Every structure is written in C-alpha cells, then in structure tokens.
Amino acid sequence: MNTFPWHSHYPKGVAHTIDYQRYPNLLALMEEAFQKYGNAPAYHNMGVEHSYAQLDKMSRDFAAYLQSLGLKKGDKFAIQMPNVTQYPVALMGALRAGLTVVNINPLYTVPEMTHQYNDATVKAVIIMANFADKLQEVLPKTQVKHVIVTEIGDLLGTFKGMLTNAVVKYVKKMVPPFHIPGAVGFKRALQIGAKSPYTRPEVDAEDLAFLQYTGGTTGVSKGAMLSHRNMLSNLLQSKEWFIGVEEGKEVAITALPLYHIFALTINCFLMLFVGAKSVLVTNPRDMPGFVKTLQQNPFTIFTGLNTLFVGLMNTPGFDAINFSKVKFVVGGGMAVQRATAERWKAITGKSIAEGYGLSETAPVLSVNPLDGNERLGSIGLPVPSTELAILDDDGKPVPAGERGEICARGPQVMQGYWQRPDETAKVFFEGGWFRTGDIGMMDDDGYFRIVDRKKEMILVSGFNVYPNEVEDAATTHPGVLEAAAIGVPDDKSTERVKLFVVRKDPNLTAEELIKHCKDHLAGYKVPREIVFREELPKTNVGKILRRKLKEEEDAAANA
C-alpha cells in the first residue's frame, strides 16, 4: 500500500517535501525580497504603485517607530483595516520590530473587538479612521497603550491623498466622528520612525508571528498561535505547488481581505516571496469598480472565493476581461460550488483550483493540481510535507472511501490556542494529528473531499460563524427567552444564519431582533431569517438540540 498515494498525482516538477528550515524567520524572507526585487512594483492600490524598495523603507521606518514607543519583542500589535498599502507596511513593520501581529476584522462590533483585544492583551493598534469610533469605545476596557490612525488616502501622494481623504470623510461621510487622545497619524509615525534608530530583533523560528483568531463550537473566539516557522512552511509549500510562477513577473489580484489567513499567506507573503505585483482591491463589494480594476490591470494570478466569483460573473463587463495571460485561479475560504466553477471556466477559459485549510494550519493543507488536472468537488491533494488522514472518533484510520474526520500533520500546523490548553487538547489526537472538525473521505488515488462538517459552525462567505456567538447576542434582547442558530444553504454565501427564537415578549418582531443583532455582530453573522417557536427541541438535561433543527430544515428542503 502506498502510504502517501497523492504523491503519484503531483504535477510534474512539484517536490514531495520542502525545506522548512530554509529561513530562520519571516524577517529574513522579507529582507531577501526587498533586496532582490528593489525597484520592481510591489503594491498597486487605487492607481498608485509602491516598489519593493519603498516597502522596505516604509516598513523599516514603521518598525523603528514601534520600537521608539517602547514596544518589546513578543508584544501584541493589532491591525484593523481593509486592503490598502498601509496594511502590508504596518504588517511587515510590526514583524520587523519583533512584535506578534493580531489581525482584526475592521467590520467587528464593539463587543467582538473588546474580546479580541483583551484576550490577546494587545498593546498597540493601527486602525483605519473609518472604524476608529468603535475603537474609542473599546479602549477604556483594554490594555492598549498606543493608537495609530490611518486614512484611506495616506499613501496615494499629497494631492490625490488629500482629495481622497476629504471625499471619504466629508462627501461620502464614511468616517464617523471620534476622539482618541494621543492617537498618532500613520504618516506622522513614518516621519518619526525615519529619524529613530532601528534595532533588528533576534527572532527564533518558533516565536509567535501571529495570533490569528478563529472560533469554536463554544462560540468563544480563540487565537491560533502561528509561529514564524508555521508561516514560512506554508508559503514554501504553496510556492512549490504554484509551479510555473516566474519571479518578478507575476501580477496578482488581491481582493480577499489581507486580515483573512488565506490572503495573508498567499496574497501577502507568497507574492512577496516571488516578487509579484499585488493589486489591492480596497472595496471588492463595489463590483463595477472591481471589474474596472481588472480591465485596467492585466493580471496572471487570481485568488477568490465562491461569492466573489459569482458576484463578478453577474457584473456587466466581466465577460470582456482578457484572461489569456492568467496562469492560476485559486478558490479558498469556502467551498467552490460546481455550478460556479463550470460557469467561470465557460466565461474565462480558466479553471478554478479549489484549496482547503484553516486558520490553525496557516492555512493551506491541500490544493487541486494547477496543471489542468483539478477535480471538481474535491479539495485536491495534500501539499508537500503535509499528511492528511481520515480518522474515526478514536483517532484510528478508516479505509479509503469511508467517512471520518479530516486530520492533518505538517510544519504549518499551529502551536495551539493562545492561553487555552484545554481547547488545544481537544483538537489534537495522539501523534500530533490536528483535528479539523470536517468530515471527509479520501479517494483511492489520494484526492480528498469534504462531505460534512462535524462542528456546528456556519460558513458564511468563507468566514466561520459560531452558533453560540449569535445566540448570545440575540438573547441579550429582553424580549428573547431562548435562541438557537443554524446554517442553511445559500446560493451566494454557501450558508446563511437562521435563528429560531422562543419569545419572552409576545410583541417582539423579527425586524426588531435583527436590528438588535446588527448592533452586536459583524454583518455576516447577523441572522437573515428568524423563526418564532413555542419551544425548541432539547435533550433530557435541557440542552438545545441544534442538530434536530438542522435535520428538520434538511427534511423540509428535500420534501
């Protein structure tokens, strides 16, 4: 029996293993890229380009500024902004200062932000001005000592930047008023850093690079501890898989948010590693604007997720975009639906290669071959130096073709959950096998597929929504007695949140409760549908049976 049957299906030229000790830390990789690619364009955003040399200078200045604040190696630094060039500058600056980066979704509400800032013991933060009003509320409840505020136009040049910031603030009114005493502007931080000494820290491969927050069936957001080694391993694995990439010649479209682990590893670090130009799409929800960006920037690499692919294909002008130079289209973050993949190929002539991974695995575990041998409905083959196995509840292997939990081993698997040894213990079998919580099977030839999710999480447009979190928000409304959240199929976002509620106040309306949830949850977590019931199904000890509700929904859908 072939222990690793997937190896025989690897594309020609892809090695079975990687040298995950090639770089001692992410700093070494970044410094090599800055020197190697020099004046080549690194980032393009809103019509303005910055070179690798400029990225080197700005990130070094930002690192020096952070050190001038007295921040020490290992201190936690939060980044909360959309895709603008300030993001990679701040990210690389923080890492060059020896800090641990905590990515925070800019759309988070005050309660969500408060939990994450406190759980990670964040000492400093950079935030987009558009969201600073929420930070103002959060700060008194946290240990944050230093705040840097950036505006969308800060790196667009003097005139264009001032004009952009004025339009965003005064015309579009996208920046709610805020007052944060002591906050420093991003450009001012760079100016101070340019005059400050920079000391390169001693960073070990096992030091934490990121606390990448994810959820759990408990609904409590947990920080996956990703070391420099974890991140380096995964980008080297991904680089090996992207056979045919030409250093210094690729142009990648970056519409997925860089704070999401998929874009962080692939669009940020892998593209840096190969000297690609990354075209940052700040607002991918503006589909006409997105299509215009694609028309104006010939590209060779495109990463996305199902909802993004569908949105683009439904936008006028997309079918006229030239895909002839495109080498790879990779789908991640959520399942790529068969209908989406088939329609995409019919329009563009290019296949979508679906991949699979989690925040806990930095993230890539498997990808479909990029040589035209992708298999629809499959999550592909394990990447180099990665083992996948289908195990039963006791951690024992099941035969090929039978269902079990997808488990993984490899140098990209996290160290554990931040300050949660109990939760860490739950997700590892003996032998270092990480339990993904997804139910899958392996074909005889080593291709893997997901057939169900063991966890009760809901997957909305590539983001995990945990039922307890939704239920907790809903039950803070005085008119709610009990609540249970489940995911139901959705053509646009894989799943949407459906909430079942037992009312305390008989006059409570669905509209009122949805409005309440919007005040406590990020938009993608808010229930799209609310059903009022006299009672909810429960176990004999009173635990609400979400599974029963899910079974009722499935039965109704199949009736």
XYZ file of C-alpha atoms in Angstrom:
559
model
C 0.000 0.000 0.000
C 1.231 3.467 -0.888
C 1.366 5.418 2.377
C 1.024 8.716 0.510
C -0.976 7.887 -2.641
C -1.321 11.567 -3.525
C 2.357 11.889 -4.386
C 1.893 9.969 -7.634
C -0.617 12.589 -8.772
C 1.546 15.626 -8.039
C 2.079 17.900 -11.061
C 5.418 17.418 -12.787
C 8.158 19.359 -11.028
C 6.433 19.598 -7.623
C 8.607 18.150 -4.860
C 7.146 15.872 -2.202
C 8.808 17.809 0.615
C 10.035 21.316 1.359
C 12.990 22.596 3.343
C 11.017 24.314 6.071
C 14.238 25.437 7.765
C 15.345 27.437 4.726
C 14.718 30.747 6.507
C 15.218 31.372 10.228
C 12.251 33.755 10.384
C 9.937 35.909 8.276
C 12.308 38.868 8.642
C 14.966 37.065 6.620
C 12.498 36.291 3.860
C 11.255 39.887 3.727
C 14.776 41.317 3.659
C 15.724 38.983 0.821
C 12.687 40.062 -1.205
C 13.354 43.772 -0.636
C 16.945 43.393 -1.842
C 16.160 41.015 -4.686
C 13.289 42.938 -6.281
C 14.343 46.511 -5.462
C 12.544 48.973 -7.708
C 10.050 46.448 -9.096
C 6.421 47.269 -8.182
C 5.216 45.549 -5.014
C 1.750 47.028 -4.471
C -0.760 48.825 -6.649
C -3.707 50.442 -4.894
C -6.192 52.970 -6.238
C -3.935 53.843 -9.175
C -0.724 54.327 -7.146
C 2.227 51.926 -7.087
C 4.942 51.367 -4.491
C 8.130 49.426 -5.147
C 9.810 46.782 -3.026
C 12.471 49.344 -2.121
C 9.778 51.757 -0.901
C 8.106 48.945 1.025
C 11.467 48.196 2.645
C 11.972 51.843 3.665
C 8.430 52.393 4.954
C 8.244 49.131 6.896
C 11.668 49.784 8.419
C 10.569 53.281 9.467
C 7.352 51.876 10.920
C 9.319 49.233 12.827
C 11.605 51.933 14.254
C 8.560 53.970 15.299
C 7.040 50.992 17.120
C 10.333 50.367 18.898
C 10.524 54.056 19.847
C 7.241 53.579 21.743
C 8.974 51.069 23.993
C 7.242 48.038 22.481
C 9.236 44.871 23.057
C 9.680 41.613 21.202
C 6.559 39.499 21.570
C 4.197 42.388 22.372
C 0.864 42.075 20.586
C 0.112 44.558 17.792
C -3.343 44.752 16.221
C -4.075 45.693 12.617
C -7.627 46.659 11.731
C -8.047 47.893 8.182
C -9.139 46.835 4.687
C -6.833 46.236 1.715
C -4.765 49.391 1.365
C -0.981 49.655 1.027
C -0.747 50.765 4.650
C -1.659 47.199 5.629
C 1.496 45.437 4.333
C 3.633 48.364 5.521
C 2.247 48.054 9.062
C 2.308 44.253 8.992
C 5.907 43.985 7.865
C 6.951 46.834 10.140
C 5.442 45.114 13.168
C 7.172 41.824 12.331
C 10.479 43.632 11.747
C 10.058 45.142 15.223
C 9.714 41.631 16.654
C 6.028 42.023 17.542
C 3.245 39.452 17.255
C 0.520 40.582 14.857
C -3.167 40.245 15.722
C -5.379 40.663 12.658
C -8.812 42.081 13.441
C -11.727 42.297 11.032
C -12.462 46.032 10.580
C -16.190 45.257 10.467
C -16.213 43.864 14.009
C -18.578 45.387 16.548
C -17.519 46.837 19.889
C -18.176 43.596 21.855
C -16.243 41.498 19.316
C -13.339 43.934 19.316
C -13.284 44.130 23.108
C -12.987 40.360 23.452
C -10.207 40.033 20.908
C -8.160 42.997 22.184
C -8.367 41.731 25.749
C -7.825 38.062 25.004
C -4.675 38.863 23.010
C -3.508 41.522 25.509
C -2.970 43.958 22.624
C -0.530 46.770 23.490
C -0.766 48.861 20.302
C -3.015 49.110 17.255
C -3.215 50.666 13.815
C -6.756 51.246 12.607
C -8.466 52.839 9.626
C -10.124 56.115 10.616
C -13.451 54.805 9.283
C -13.621 52.413 12.256
C -11.917 54.497 14.947
C -15.210 55.500 16.569
C -15.661 51.879 17.662
C -12.085 51.761 18.955
C -12.829 54.848 21.036
C -15.485 52.827 22.886
C -13.235 49.780 23.242
C -10.072 51.444 24.547
C -11.131 52.071 28.190
C -11.818 48.331 28.556
C -8.422 47.207 27.211
C -4.668 47.347 27.852
C -3.977 49.223 24.598
C -1.406 51.978 25.173
C -0.685 53.235 21.659
C -3.029 54.021 18.751
C -2.060 54.832 15.169
C -4.812 56.023 12.844
C -4.568 55.885 9.069
C -6.845 57.259 6.366
C -7.561 55.629 3.019
C -5.549 58.147 1.010
C -2.442 58.296 3.214
C -0.153 56.585 0.660
C -1.724 57.950 -2.525
C 0.519 61.019 -2.801
C -0.002 64.507 -1.412
C -2.729 65.865 -3.713
C -4.558 62.639 -4.520
C -4.301 61.537 -0.895
C -5.740 64.768 0.484
C -8.536 64.734 -2.087
C -9.389 61.084 -1.393
C -9.442 61.609 2.358
C -11.626 64.691 2.022
C -14.136 62.916 -0.224
C -14.286 59.864 2.043
C -14.766 61.999 5.152
C -16.887 64.926 4.041
C -18.686 63.854 0.868
C -19.289 60.151 1.428
C -19.354 60.641 5.228
C -17.641 57.288 5.785
C -15.668 58.425 8.844
C -17.841 58.788 11.961
C -16.543 61.372 14.467
C -14.097 60.037 17.032
C -11.783 61.382 19.702
C -8.794 59.307 20.810
C -6.345 61.400 22.847
C -2.729 60.634 21.996
C -3.515 58.879 18.720
C -0.823 59.395 16.050
C -1.416 59.627 12.319
C 0.176 56.980 10.103
C 2.228 59.453 8.074
C 3.456 61.110 11.268
C 4.510 57.686 12.608
C 6.582 57.108 9.477
C 8.211 60.536 9.861
C 9.150 59.836 13.483
C 10.387 56.365 12.562
C 12.613 57.725 9.801
C 14.524 59.713 12.455
C 14.597 56.904 15.007
C 17.096 54.060 15.365
C 16.009 50.583 14.308
C 17.336 47.505 16.085
C 16.837 44.214 14.292
C 15.430 41.809 16.876
C 16.637 38.255 17.461
C 13.656 36.217 16.313
C 13.508 32.450 16.643
C 11.604 30.273 14.185
C 9.281 29.146 16.979
C 8.479 32.690 18.130
C 4.903 33.787 17.517
C 4.350 35.741 14.315
C 0.550 35.855 14.509
C -2.358 35.300 16.811
C -4.917 34.513 14.121
C -8.337 34.441 15.715
C -10.866 31.787 14.880
C -13.952 30.466 16.583
C -15.022 27.187 18.101
C -18.164 25.272 18.890
C -18.154 27.060 22.228
C -18.589 30.340 20.380
C -15.537 31.816 22.101
C -13.076 33.299 19.631
C -9.622 31.754 20.106
C -6.191 32.853 18.921
C -4.399 30.262 16.811
C -0.705 30.591 17.676
C 1.153 30.707 14.355
C 4.932 30.832 14.618
C 7.380 32.178 12.080
C 8.067 28.528 11.201
C 4.362 27.807 10.628
C 4.001 30.730 8.225
C 7.298 30.122 6.412
C 6.446 26.448 5.956
C 3.089 27.172 4.414
C 4.318 29.789 1.985
C 7.166 27.479 0.914
C 4.635 24.668 0.460
C 2.426 26.971 -1.573
C 5.370 28.212 -3.629
C 6.254 24.613 -4.507
C 2.663 23.982 -5.588
C 2.476 27.111 -7.765
C 4.690 25.513 -10.387
C 5.338 27.867 -13.286
C 5.419 31.081 -11.259
C 8.088 33.411 -12.648
C 9.855 35.531 -10.093
C 9.407 39.256 -10.612
C 6.893 38.813 -13.456
C 3.556 37.990 -11.863
C 0.619 40.303 -11.166
C -1.816 39.093 -8.502
C -5.301 40.397 -7.831
C -5.806 40.775 -4.076
C -9.478 41.264 -3.332
C -9.736 38.867 -0.397
C -9.053 40.764 2.845
C -5.428 40.524 3.956
C -6.553 40.017 7.551
C -8.019 36.655 6.450
C -5.488 33.832 6.744
C -5.837 32.707 3.108
C -4.953 36.106 1.661
C -2.370 36.727 4.395
C -0.289 33.707 3.382
C -0.938 33.568 -0.367
C -1.517 37.178 -1.419
C 0.794 38.833 1.073
C 3.739 36.562 1.824
C 3.798 34.253 -1.201
C 3.518 37.167 -3.636
C 6.269 38.981 -1.722
C 8.420 35.846 -1.934
C 8.097 35.612 -5.736
C 8.360 39.363 -6.363
C 4.850 39.735 -7.727
C 2.950 42.981 -8.033
C -0.158 42.788 -5.871
C -3.159 44.804 -6.997
C -5.044 45.617 -3.789
C -8.813 45.902 -4.138
C -9.981 48.034 -1.225
C -13.725 47.554 -1.716
C -14.473 44.351 -3.651
C -18.173 44.775 -2.890
C -18.161 47.583 -5.446
C -18.418 45.087 -8.294
C -18.481 47.633 -11.156
C -15.355 49.246 -9.684
C -13.758 45.835 -9.223
C -14.405 44.921 -12.867
C -12.885 48.242 -13.925
C -9.757 47.437 -11.867
C -9.485 44.056 -13.612
C -9.853 45.719 -17.015
C -7.116 48.241 -16.251
C -4.592 45.840 -14.701
C -3.574 42.809 -16.785
C -3.011 40.025 -14.249
C -1.633 36.498 -14.063
C -2.857 35.219 -10.669
C -6.330 35.498 -9.207
C -7.446 34.296 -5.781
C -11.023 34.418 -4.645
C -13.907 32.634 -3.040
C -17.234 31.432 -4.322
C -19.212 34.590 -3.518
C -16.588 36.739 -5.243
C -16.596 34.607 -8.379
C -20.410 34.698 -8.548
C -20.553 38.459 -7.976
C -18.045 39.161 -10.736
C -19.757 36.906 -13.254
C -23.029 38.748 -12.629
C -21.442 42.157 -13.240
C -21.632 43.789 -16.705
C -18.249 43.986 -18.409
C -16.716 40.974 -16.710
C -17.118 38.759 -19.762
C -14.964 41.203 -21.747
C -11.925 40.889 -19.450
C -8.874 39.294 -21.048
C -7.872 36.136 -19.163
C -5.339 34.940 -21.731
C -2.312 35.720 -19.501
C -3.825 34.213 -16.357
C -1.847 31.240 -15.005
C -3.780 30.370 -11.871
C -7.219 30.945 -10.389
C -7.393 29.575 -6.848
C -10.519 29.355 -4.725
C -10.313 29.176 -0.945
C -12.051 30.240 2.245
C -15.204 28.295 1.377
C -16.327 25.555 -0.990
C -16.373 26.467 -4.670
C -19.722 25.289 -5.973
C -19.731 23.130 -9.086
C -22.068 25.471 -10.963
C -19.779 28.409 -10.167
C -16.650 26.598 -11.367
C -18.292 25.443 -14.590
C -19.683 28.879 -15.408
C -16.340 30.558 -14.594
C -14.497 28.267 -16.981
C -17.089 28.840 -19.700
C -16.672 32.628 -19.432
C -12.932 32.942 -18.773
C -11.499 29.744 -20.235
C -9.699 29.164 -16.903
C -10.357 26.546 -14.243
C -10.724 27.325 -10.558
C -8.424 25.151 -8.456
C -10.042 24.701 -5.070
C -7.926 24.506 -1.940
C -8.559 23.719 1.705
C -7.183 24.870 5.007
C -7.888 26.552 8.312
C -6.563 29.424 10.395
C -4.961 26.769 12.586
C -2.921 25.456 9.638
C -1.564 28.765 8.318
C -3.823 27.868 6.265
C -3.167 25.592 3.254
C -3.446 21.831 3.702
C -4.480 20.731 0.233
C -4.978 22.184 -3.229
C -6.140 20.846 -6.540
C -3.362 20.458 -9.109
C -2.667 23.623 -11.092
C -1.740 21.718 -14.255
C -5.289 21.244 -15.519
C -5.968 18.060 -13.533
C -8.224 19.655 -10.948
C -11.134 17.526 -9.747
C -14.447 19.311 -9.247
C -15.960 18.705 -5.833
C -12.584 17.790 -4.385
C -10.274 19.770 -2.099
C -7.344 18.309 -4.021
C -4.112 16.753 -2.800
C -2.103 17.448 0.377
C 0.643 19.995 -0.291
C 4.319 18.996 0.142
C 5.472 17.920 3.628
C 1.832 17.523 4.665
C -0.038 14.422 5.763
C -3.816 14.178 5.675
C -5.700 11.219 7.108
C -9.320 10.251 7.664
C -9.638 9.122 11.286
C -12.520 7.868 13.412
C -13.530 9.262 16.813
C -10.778 7.248 18.480
C -8.080 8.583 16.165
C -7.854 5.356 14.139
C -7.600 5.394 10.308
C -10.661 4.448 8.259
C -10.420 2.749 4.830
C -10.319 4.811 1.626
C -13.807 5.806 0.538
C -15.219 5.789 4.080
C -16.138 8.838 6.109
C -14.231 10.150 9.072
C -12.667 13.333 10.414
C -10.036 15.015 8.254
C -6.864 15.252 10.339
C -3.543 16.835 9.431
C 0.152 16.800 10.319
C 2.774 19.155 8.985
C 5.091 22.061 9.844
C 2.276 24.559 9.128
C 0.038 23.284 11.953
C -0.310 25.792 14.794
C 1.368 25.536 18.182
C -2.045 25.617 19.861
C -4.653 28.111 21.040
C -3.446 31.168 22.930
C -3.847 30.654 26.690
C -6.292 27.767 26.130
C -4.536 24.461 26.791
C -7.913 22.788 27.356
C -9.155 23.791 23.888
C -5.803 22.864 22.353
C -6.012 19.367 23.828
C -9.432 18.867 22.241
C -8.167 19.392 18.701
C -5.170 17.060 18.706
C -5.068 13.291 18.545
C -2.069 11.322 19.778
C 0.799 11.556 17.310
C 0.302 15.250 16.610
C -2.728 14.850 14.358
C -4.711 18.107 14.211
C -8.459 17.532 14.083
C -10.054 19.860 11.535
C -13.626 19.178 12.605
C -14.562 18.482 8.979
C -15.945 15.127 7.905
C -14.417 13.882 4.689
C -13.122 10.934 2.753
C -10.083 10.049 0.692
C -10.404 8.564 -2.766
C -8.180 5.593 -3.621
C -5.777 7.858 -5.501
C -5.236 10.361 -2.676
C -7.701 13.114 -3.557
C -9.692 14.347 -0.577
C -13.223 15.664 -0.372
C -15.371 17.208 2.371
C -18.757 15.615 2.893
C -19.967 17.323 6.053
C -18.896 19.462 8.987
C -18.557 17.918 12.379
C -18.618 21.248 14.098
C -21.841 23.186 14.292
C -20.206 26.254 12.846
C -21.864 28.095 9.980
C -19.754 29.073 6.975
C -20.767 32.453 5.522
C -18.695 33.649 2.547
C -15.568 31.962 3.852
C -15.937 33.188 7.428
C -16.803 30.998 10.402
C -19.928 31.933 12.343
C -20.375 30.088 15.617
C -23.930 29.464 16.842
C -23.243 30.347 20.476
C -21.982 33.765 19.457
C -25.187 34.539 17.517
C -27.375 33.086 20.250
C -25.578 35.054 22.945
C -26.170 38.286 21.044
C -29.833 37.506 20.415
C -30.562 36.537 23.999
C -29.312 39.873 25.324
C -32.554 41.294 23.925
C -35.047 41.477 26.804
C -37.791 40.035 24.586
C -35.929 36.779 23.910
C -36.256 33.719 26.121
C -34.243 31.170 24.136
C -32.489 31.069 20.773
C -30.792 28.530 18.527
C -28.789 29.347 15.404
C -28.074 27.046 12.474
C -26.739 27.438 8.967
C -28.972 26.891 5.954
C -27.833 26.669 2.325
C -27.427 29.920 0.422
C -26.564 30.261 -3.278
C -24.466 33.377 -2.729
C -22.624 32.702 0.524
C -22.643 28.886 0.950
C -24.712 29.314 4.107
C -26.713 31.982 5.902
C -27.670 32.224 9.555
C -31.171 31.145 10.528
C -32.280 31.799 14.106
C -35.038 30.001 15.994
C -36.427 32.000 18.912
C -38.759 31.471 21.850
C -40.141 34.875 22.799
C -40.362 36.315 26.278
C -42.206 39.328 24.845
C -45.007 38.194 22.506
C -44.812 41.520 20.663
C -41.172 41.077 19.623
C -40.786 41.227 15.831
C -38.153 39.673 13.577
C -37.181 43.116 12.308
C -36.584 44.403 15.830
C -34.437 41.400 16.742
C -32.378 41.601 13.550
C -31.698 45.275 14.269
C -30.571 44.299 17.786
C -28.226 41.643 16.387
C -26.710 44.159 13.981
C -25.626 46.221 16.985
C -23.742 43.265 18.449
C -22.464 41.254 15.497
C -20.498 41.775 12.302
C -22.805 41.857 9.282
C -22.078 38.346 8.048
C -23.026 36.903 11.457
C -26.440 38.594 11.631
C -29.398 36.201 11.133
C -31.005 36.550 7.728
C -34.093 34.672 8.831
C -35.843 34.405 12.207
C -38.464 31.823 13.108
C -40.503 32.172 16.306
C -41.464 28.966 18.102
C -43.276 27.982 21.280
C -40.357 25.727 22.263
C -37.037 24.414 21.000
C -36.000 20.747 20.815
C -33.839 19.741 23.800
C -32.043 16.831 25.376
C -33.323 15.329 28.604
C -30.949 17.588 30.513
C -32.215 20.685 28.749
C -29.515 21.275 26.130
C -30.927 22.765 22.945
C -30.586 20.365 20.019
C -29.386 22.430 17.076
C -28.874 19.143 15.236
C -32.597 18.456 15.429
C -33.393 21.852 13.935
C -30.868 21.193 11.187
C -32.464 17.822 10.434
C -35.904 19.459 10.218
C -34.544 22.041 7.773
C -32.882 19.374 5.633
C -36.086 17.306 5.585
C -38.163 20.324 4.565
C -35.686 21.208 1.806
C -35.772 17.678 0.420
C -39.542 17.248 0.689
